[in-house]
Short mmCIF file of C-alpha atoms (C1' of nucleotides) in Angstrom, two decimals:
data_model
loop_
_atom_site.label_atom_id
_atom_site.label_comp_id
_atom_site.label_asym_id
_atom_site.label_seq_id
_atom_site.Cartn_x
_atom_site.Cartn_y
_atom_site.Cartn_z
CA MET V 13 -3.60 14.96 25.14
CA PRO V 14 -3.02 11.43 23.96
CA LEU V 15 -5.99 9.14 23.98
CA HIS V 16 -5.86 6.04 26.10
CA LEU V 17 -8.40 3.72 24.63
CA ARG V 18 -10.05 1.00 26.59
CA ALA V 19 -10.85 -2.23 24.81
CA GLY V 20 -14.54 -1.51 24.38
CA GLN V 21 -13.91 1.98 23.10
CA ALA V 22 -11.30 0.77 20.65
CA LEU V 23 -13.73 -1.76 19.25
CA GLU V 24 -16.54 0.79 19.06
CA LEU V 25 -14.24 3.05 17.07
CA LEU V 26 -13.42 0.19 14.73
CA ARG V 27 -17.06 -0.69 14.29
CA SER V 28 -17.95 2.92 13.57
CA ILE V 29 -15.36 3.02 10.84
CA ALA V 30 -16.52 -0.25 9.31
CA LEU V 31 -20.15 0.84 9.57
CA ALA V 32 -19.51 4.18 7.94
CA GLU V 33 -17.87 2.42 5.02
CA VAL V 34 -20.61 -0.18 4.73
CA ARG V 35 -23.50 2.25 4.87
CA ASP V 36 -22.10 4.75 2.41
CA ASP V 37 -22.13 3.90 -1.22
CA ALA V 38 -18.50 4.88 -1.19
CA PRO V 39 -16.11 2.59 -3.05
CA ASP V 40 -15.90 -0.25 -0.57
CA LEU V 41 -12.35 -1.45 -0.54
CA SER V 42 -11.08 -4.64 0.98
CA LEU V 43 -8.63 -4.36 3.83
CA ARG V 44 -5.86 -5.26 1.41
CA GLN V 45 -6.84 -2.51 -0.95
CA MET V 46 -7.14 -0.05 1.88
CA ALA V 47 -3.68 -0.94 3.13
CA ILE V 48 -2.27 -0.43 -0.38
CA LEU V 49 -4.09 2.84 -0.89
CA LEU V 50 -3.04 4.27 2.45
CA THR V 51 0.55 3.26 1.86
CA ILE V 52 0.53 5.12 -1.45
CA TYR V 53 -0.89 8.20 0.20
CA LEU V 54 1.09 8.14 3.44
CA ASP V 55 4.51 6.96 2.38
CA PRO V 56 6.74 9.10 0.18
CA PRO V 57 6.96 8.18 -3.50
CA PRO V 58 8.04 6.57 -5.70
CA HIS V 59 5.80 3.52 -5.38
CA THR V 60 6.29 0.47 -7.55
CA VAL V 61 4.29 -2.74 -7.74
CA ARG V 62 7.17 -4.72 -6.37
CA GLY V 63 7.84 -2.24 -3.60
CA LEU V 64 4.23 -2.23 -2.47
CA ALA V 65 4.06 -6.01 -2.57
CA ALA V 66 7.18 -6.30 -0.44
CA LYS V 67 6.07 -3.64 2.05
CA LEU V 68 2.68 -5.25 2.58
CA ASN V 69 3.91 -8.83 2.36
CA VAL V 70 1.58 -9.80 -0.46
CA THR V 71 2.24 -11.20 -3.94
CA LYS V 72 2.65 -9.02 -7.00
CA PRO V 73 -0.59 -10.10 -8.67
CA VAL V 74 -2.44 -8.91 -5.59
CA VAL V 75 -1.01 -5.44 -6.09
CA THR V 76 -1.67 -5.49 -9.83
CA ARG V 77 -5.29 -6.44 -9.30
CA ALA V 78 -5.78 -3.90 -6.55
CA LEU V 79 -4.35 -1.21 -8.82
CA ASP V 80 -6.69 -2.36 -11.59
CA THR V 81 -9.71 -1.95 -9.34
CA MET V 82 -8.66 1.27 -7.69
CA GLY V 83 -7.47 2.64 -11.00
CA ALA V 84 -10.92 2.05 -12.49
CA LYS V 85 -12.28 4.09 -9.58
CA LYS V 86 -9.68 6.79 -10.28
CA LEU V 87 -8.21 6.42 -6.82
CA VAL V 88 -4.69 5.87 -8.18
CA SER V 89 -2.96 6.04 -11.55
CA ARG V 90 -0.13 4.10 -13.18
CA HIS V 91 2.70 5.39 -15.33
CA ARG V 92 5.68 3.68 -16.92
CA ASP V 93 8.99 4.71 -15.47
CA GLU V 94 10.81 6.23 -18.45
CA ARG V 95 14.17 5.77 -16.79
CA ASP V 96 13.61 2.03 -16.40
CA ARG V 97 10.72 0.97 -18.52
CA ARG V 98 10.26 -2.25 -16.60
CA ASN V 99 8.96 -0.28 -13.65
CA VAL V 100 5.48 1.05 -13.15
CA LEU V 101 5.14 4.10 -10.94
CA VAL V 102 1.96 4.39 -8.94
CA LYS V 103 0.75 7.93 -8.42
CA ARG V 104 -1.92 9.69 -6.47
CA THR V 105 -5.01 11.29 -7.96
CA LEU V 106 -7.31 14.06 -6.87
CA GLU V 107 -10.14 11.61 -6.35
CA GLY V 108 -7.92 9.33 -4.29
CA ALA V 109 -6.74 12.20 -2.13
CA LEU V 110 -10.34 13.18 -1.46
CA TYR V 111 -11.27 9.61 -0.59
CA VAL V 112 -8.35 9.28 1.81
CA GLU V 113 -9.12 12.62 3.38
CA ARG V 114 -12.72 11.60 3.95
CA LEU V 115 -11.48 8.37 5.50
CA GLY V 116 -9.42 10.34 7.98
CA ASP V 117 -12.41 12.52 8.79
CA VAL V 118 -14.46 9.44 9.64
CA VAL V 119 -11.82 8.23 12.08
CA ILE V 120 -11.55 11.63 13.72
CA ALA V 121 -15.31 12.18 13.85
CA ARG V 122 -16.07 8.78 15.29
CA GLY V 123 -13.16 8.95 17.64
CA GLY V 124 -14.43 12.26 18.94
CA GLU V 125 -17.77 10.72 19.82
CA LEU V 126 -16.19 8.20 22.13
CA PRO V 127 -16.92 8.67 25.82
CA LEU V 128 -13.67 9.45 27.59
CA MET B 13 -0.99 22.58 9.92
CA PRO B 14 -2.30 20.91 13.04
CA LEU B 15 -5.39 19.61 11.26
CA HIS B 16 -3.28 17.86 8.70
CA LEU B 17 -1.20 16.28 11.40
CA ARG B 18 -4.20 14.91 13.21
CA ALA B 19 -5.63 13.56 9.99
CA GLY B 20 -2.30 11.96 9.21
CA GLN B 21 -2.24 10.20 12.55
CA ALA B 22 -5.81 9.03 12.15
CA LEU B 23 -4.90 7.55 8.79
CA GLU B 24 -1.78 5.94 10.22
CA LEU B 25 -4.00 4.28 12.79
CA LEU B 26 -6.25 3.02 10.06
CA ARG B 27 -3.35 1.74 8.02
CA SER B 28 -1.88 -0.03 11.03
CA ILE B 29 -5.14 -1.87 11.52
CA ALA B 30 -5.42 -2.83 7.86
CA LEU B 31 -1.78 -3.86 7.74
CA ALA B 32 -2.03 -6.00 10.83
CA GLU B 33 -4.96 -7.83 9.29
CA VAL B 34 -3.26 -8.25 5.93
CA ARG B 35 0.06 -9.49 7.26
CA ASP B 36 -1.30 -11.96 9.76
CA ASP B 37 -2.74 -15.18 8.53
CA ALA B 38 -5.71 -14.22 10.63
CA PRO B 39 -9.13 -14.70 9.05
CA ASP B 40 -9.25 -11.71 6.77
CA LEU B 41 -12.75 -10.36 6.93
CA SER B 42 -14.29 -7.81 4.65
CA LEU B 43 -15.43 -4.54 6.18
CA ARG B 44 -18.98 -5.84 6.00
CA GLN B 45 -18.10 -8.97 7.88
CA MET B 46 -16.15 -6.99 10.44
CA ALA B 47 -19.10 -4.68 11.02
CA ILE B 48 -21.38 -7.68 11.51
CA LEU B 49 -18.96 -9.44 13.82
CA LEU B 50 -18.38 -6.38 15.99
CA THR B 51 -22.10 -5.72 16.24
CA ILE B 52 -22.63 -9.24 17.49
CA TYR B 53 -19.91 -8.84 20.07
CA LEU B 54 -20.63 -5.28 21.16
CA ASP B 55 -24.42 -5.06 21.13
CA PRO B 56 -26.52 -7.01 23.61
CA PRO B 57 -28.20 -10.18 22.32
CA PRO B 58 -30.37 -11.55 20.90
CA HIS B 59 -29.12 -11.13 17.33
CA THR B 60 -31.16 -12.30 14.38
CA VAL B 61 -30.38 -12.24 10.69
CA ARG B 62 -33.08 -9.69 10.04
CA GLY B 63 -32.06 -7.54 12.95
CA LEU B 64 -28.44 -7.45 11.86
CA ALA B 65 -29.42 -6.69 8.27
CA ALA B 66 -31.59 -3.79 9.39
CA LYS B 67 -29.01 -2.43 11.82
CA LEU B 68 -26.24 -2.44 9.22
CA ASN B 69 -28.45 -1.43 6.31
CA VAL B 70 -27.58 -4.46 4.19
CA THR B 71 -29.72 -7.18 2.64
CA LYS B 72 -30.47 -10.45 4.37
CA PRO B 73 -28.43 -12.61 2.00
CA VAL B 74 -25.41 -10.53 2.90
CA VAL B 75 -25.87 -11.44 6.53
CA THR B 76 -26.56 -15.09 5.75
CA ARG B 77 -23.42 -15.36 3.67
CA ALA B 78 -21.32 -13.56 6.24
CA LEU B 79 -22.59 -15.93 8.91
CA ASP B 80 -21.76 -18.87 6.63
CA THR B 81 -18.19 -17.69 6.25
CA MET B 82 -17.63 -16.64 9.84
CA GLY B 83 -19.42 -19.74 11.06
CA ALA B 84 -17.00 -21.91 9.10
CA LYS B 85 -14.21 -20.05 10.87
CA LYS B 86 -15.94 -20.64 14.21
CA LEU B 87 -16.21 -16.91 14.87
CA VAL B 88 -19.98 -17.10 15.42
CA SER B 89 -22.61 -19.82 15.74
CA ARG B 90 -26.25 -20.13 14.73
CA HIS B 91 -29.12 -21.68 16.63
CA ARG B 92 -32.82 -21.92 15.88
CA ASP B 93 -34.99 -19.93 18.22
CA GLU B 94 -37.17 -22.57 19.87
CA ARG B 95 -39.78 -19.99 20.85
CA ASP B 96 -40.21 -18.89 17.24
CA ARG B 97 -38.63 -21.39 14.94
CA ARG B 98 -38.53 -18.91 12.08
CA ASN B 99 -35.80 -17.01 13.84
CA VAL B 100 -32.12 -17.82 13.90
CA LEU B 101 -30.20 -16.60 16.91
CA VAL B 102 -26.60 -15.67 16.31
CA LYS B 103 -24.31 -16.36 19.22
CA ARG B 104 -20.75 -15.68 20.19
CA THR B 105 -18.02 -18.27 20.34
CA LEU B 106 -14.76 -18.54 22.22
CA GLU B 107 -12.78 -18.22 19.00
CA GLY B 108 -14.76 -15.17 17.98
CA ALA B 109 -14.22 -13.52 21.35
CA LEU B 110 -10.48 -14.09 21.04
CA TYR B 111 -10.44 -12.67 17.52
CA VAL B 112 -12.34 -9.57 18.59
CA GLU B 113 -10.12 -9.11 21.61
CA ARG B 114 -7.02 -9.28 19.43
CA LEU B 115 -8.59 -6.74 17.11
CA GLY B 116 -9.07 -4.36 20.02
CA ASP B 117 -5.45 -4.82 21.04
CA VAL B 118 -4.30 -3.68 17.61
CA VAL B 119 -6.34 -0.50 17.86
CA ILE B 120 -5.13 0.20 21.39
CA ALA B 121 -1.52 -0.42 20.48
CA ARG B 122 -1.68 2.30 17.82
CA GLY B 123 -4.45 4.41 19.26
CA GLY B 124 -2.41 6.17 21.91
CA GLU B 125 -0.97 8.40 19.21
CA LEU B 126 -4.36 9.61 18.01
CA PRO B 127 -5.16 13.07 19.36
CA LEU B 128 -8.77 14.04 19.77
"C1'" DC W 17 24.79 -10.48 -30.01
"C1'" DT W 18 23.17 -14.17 -26.57
"C1'" DG W 19 21.65 -15.73 -22.27
"C1'" DT W 20 19.88 -14.31 -17.71
"C1'" DT W 21 17.52 -11.59 -14.45
"C1'" DT W 22 14.05 -8.33 -13.18
"C1'" DC W 23 9.75 -6.19 -13.89
"C1'" DG W 24 4.66 -6.07 -14.16
"C1'" DT W 25 0.97 -8.50 -16.21
"C1'" DT W 26 -1.87 -12.31 -17.55
"C1'" DT W 27 -3.78 -16.94 -17.31
"C1'" DC W 28 -5.63 -20.76 -14.85
"C1'" DG W 29 -8.76 -23.20 -11.69
"C1'" DG W 30 -11.16 -22.29 -7.83
"C1'" DT W 31 -13.66 -19.64 -4.18
"C1'" DA W 32 -16.41 -15.93 -2.33
"C1'" DC W 33 -19.22 -12.17 -2.80
"C1'" DC W 34 -22.90 -9.06 -4.76
"C1'" DG W 35 -28.21 -7.89 -5.64
"C1'" DT W 36 -32.48 -9.65 -7.15
"C1'" DA W 37 -35.72 -12.97 -6.96
"C1'" DT W 38 -37.62 -17.02 -5.16
"C1'" DC W 39 -37.87 -20.88 -1.83
"C1'" DA W 40 -39.51 -23.71 2.34
"C1'" DT W 41 -40.68 -23.31 7.00
"C1'" DT W 42 -43.10 -21.31 10.65
"C1'" DC W 43 -46.42 -18.64 12.88
"C1'" DA W 44 -50.70 -16.14 13.34
"C1'" DA W 45 -54.97 -14.30 12.11
"C1'" DA W 46 -59.49 -14.85 9.67
"C1'" DT G 5 -58.43 -24.74 8.55
"C1'" DT G 6 -57.00 -21.98 5.32
"C1'" DT G 7 -54.70 -17.80 4.16
"C1'" DG G 8 -51.29 -14.54 4.71
"C1'" DA G 9 -47.14 -12.59 6.57
"C1'" DA G 10 -42.57 -13.13 8.30
"C1'" DT G 11 -37.99 -15.33 8.53
"C1'" DG G 12 -33.91 -17.19 6.91
"C1'" DA G 13 -31.87 -19.78 3.14
"C1'" DT G 14 -31.05 -20.59 -1.67
"C1'" DA G 15 -30.67 -20.05 -7.04
"C1'" DC G 16 -29.03 -17.22 -10.42
"C1'" DG G 17 -25.89 -14.45 -13.33
"C1'" DG G 18 -22.26 -11.63 -12.80
"C1'" DT G 19 -17.98 -9.69 -10.76
"C1'" DA G 20 -13.79 -9.76 -8.11
"C1'" DC G 21 -10.44 -12.04 -5.69
"C1'" DC G 22 -6.91 -15.68 -4.48
"C1'" DG G 23 -2.13 -18.34 -5.25
"C1'" DA G 24 0.69 -20.48 -8.57
"C1'" DA G 25 2.55 -20.52 -12.86
"C1'" DA G 26 3.76 -18.77 -17.26
"C1'" DC G 27 4.37 -14.69 -20.05
"C1'" DG G 28 6.44 -10.63 -22.74
"C1'" DA G 29 9.21 -6.57 -22.34
"C1'" DA G 30 13.16 -4.39 -20.70
"C1'" DA G 31 17.67 -4.18 -18.65
"C1'" DC G 32 21.96 -6.28 -17.86
"C1'" DA G 33 26.08 -9.33 -18.00
"C1'" DG G 34 29.19 -11.84 -20.57
#
DNA sequence: CTGTTTCGTTTCGGTACCGTATCATTCAAA
DNA sequence: TTTGAATGATACGGTACCGAAACGAAACAG
């Protein structure tokens, strides 16, 4: 059964998500970083810096910096493309998959608490 | 794998929200700021710096800085409490209400696909 | 080879944020 | 009236981020 959210419920869901991220000591990503991370984990590979920048409508340095930060947190990894060594291929990691999975759980859990 | 499907849709919802915020030239708030803003607009007043800090489990300077930033963007306003001049009362603005309403629209637009 | 284009990265100046600690103002109790 | 507590703002050192520009490496075209 599809959920038909009313405005107040939609905003409560959004606040629950934001709150869960704020309260936890989980790696708190900016919205940009979250959009990049979710794209990597939801869209089929391969993912390149340029491709991600174009898809999200941000500049390349933004992607590079986001990959720096999330790479330090082991949420993604970078590898040179051996077929075209100009390219960098962005790949998923176990830690990143767990983080994304937990993120989905938060949405589902909080969504389930909404009064319908 | 029905569980996987539901998780995937929850994450798509989350990505849609993040993407909408990234692509627009809308004031891009951090998750902390968003949690503060939504609390102001969803919970009944009055809202004080200390109260918000306690409710969100963050320090007072975090709230002060968030109010600085969002105040500059006219999303909230601050007023001294005349009954106890130590307090600062945080109030809603027209611009803030419009921003929050738009935020709810984004969730609703994508939320119909989220099964619960 | 020698440009030229395409990558991703780095640099630059500037802004915003963090947590801790401290501040001035205000109120309230001794 | 003086002392203490409470509130919100600010100083500090550090980190991360932004857009624009310049950069080196790699691929490509002639």
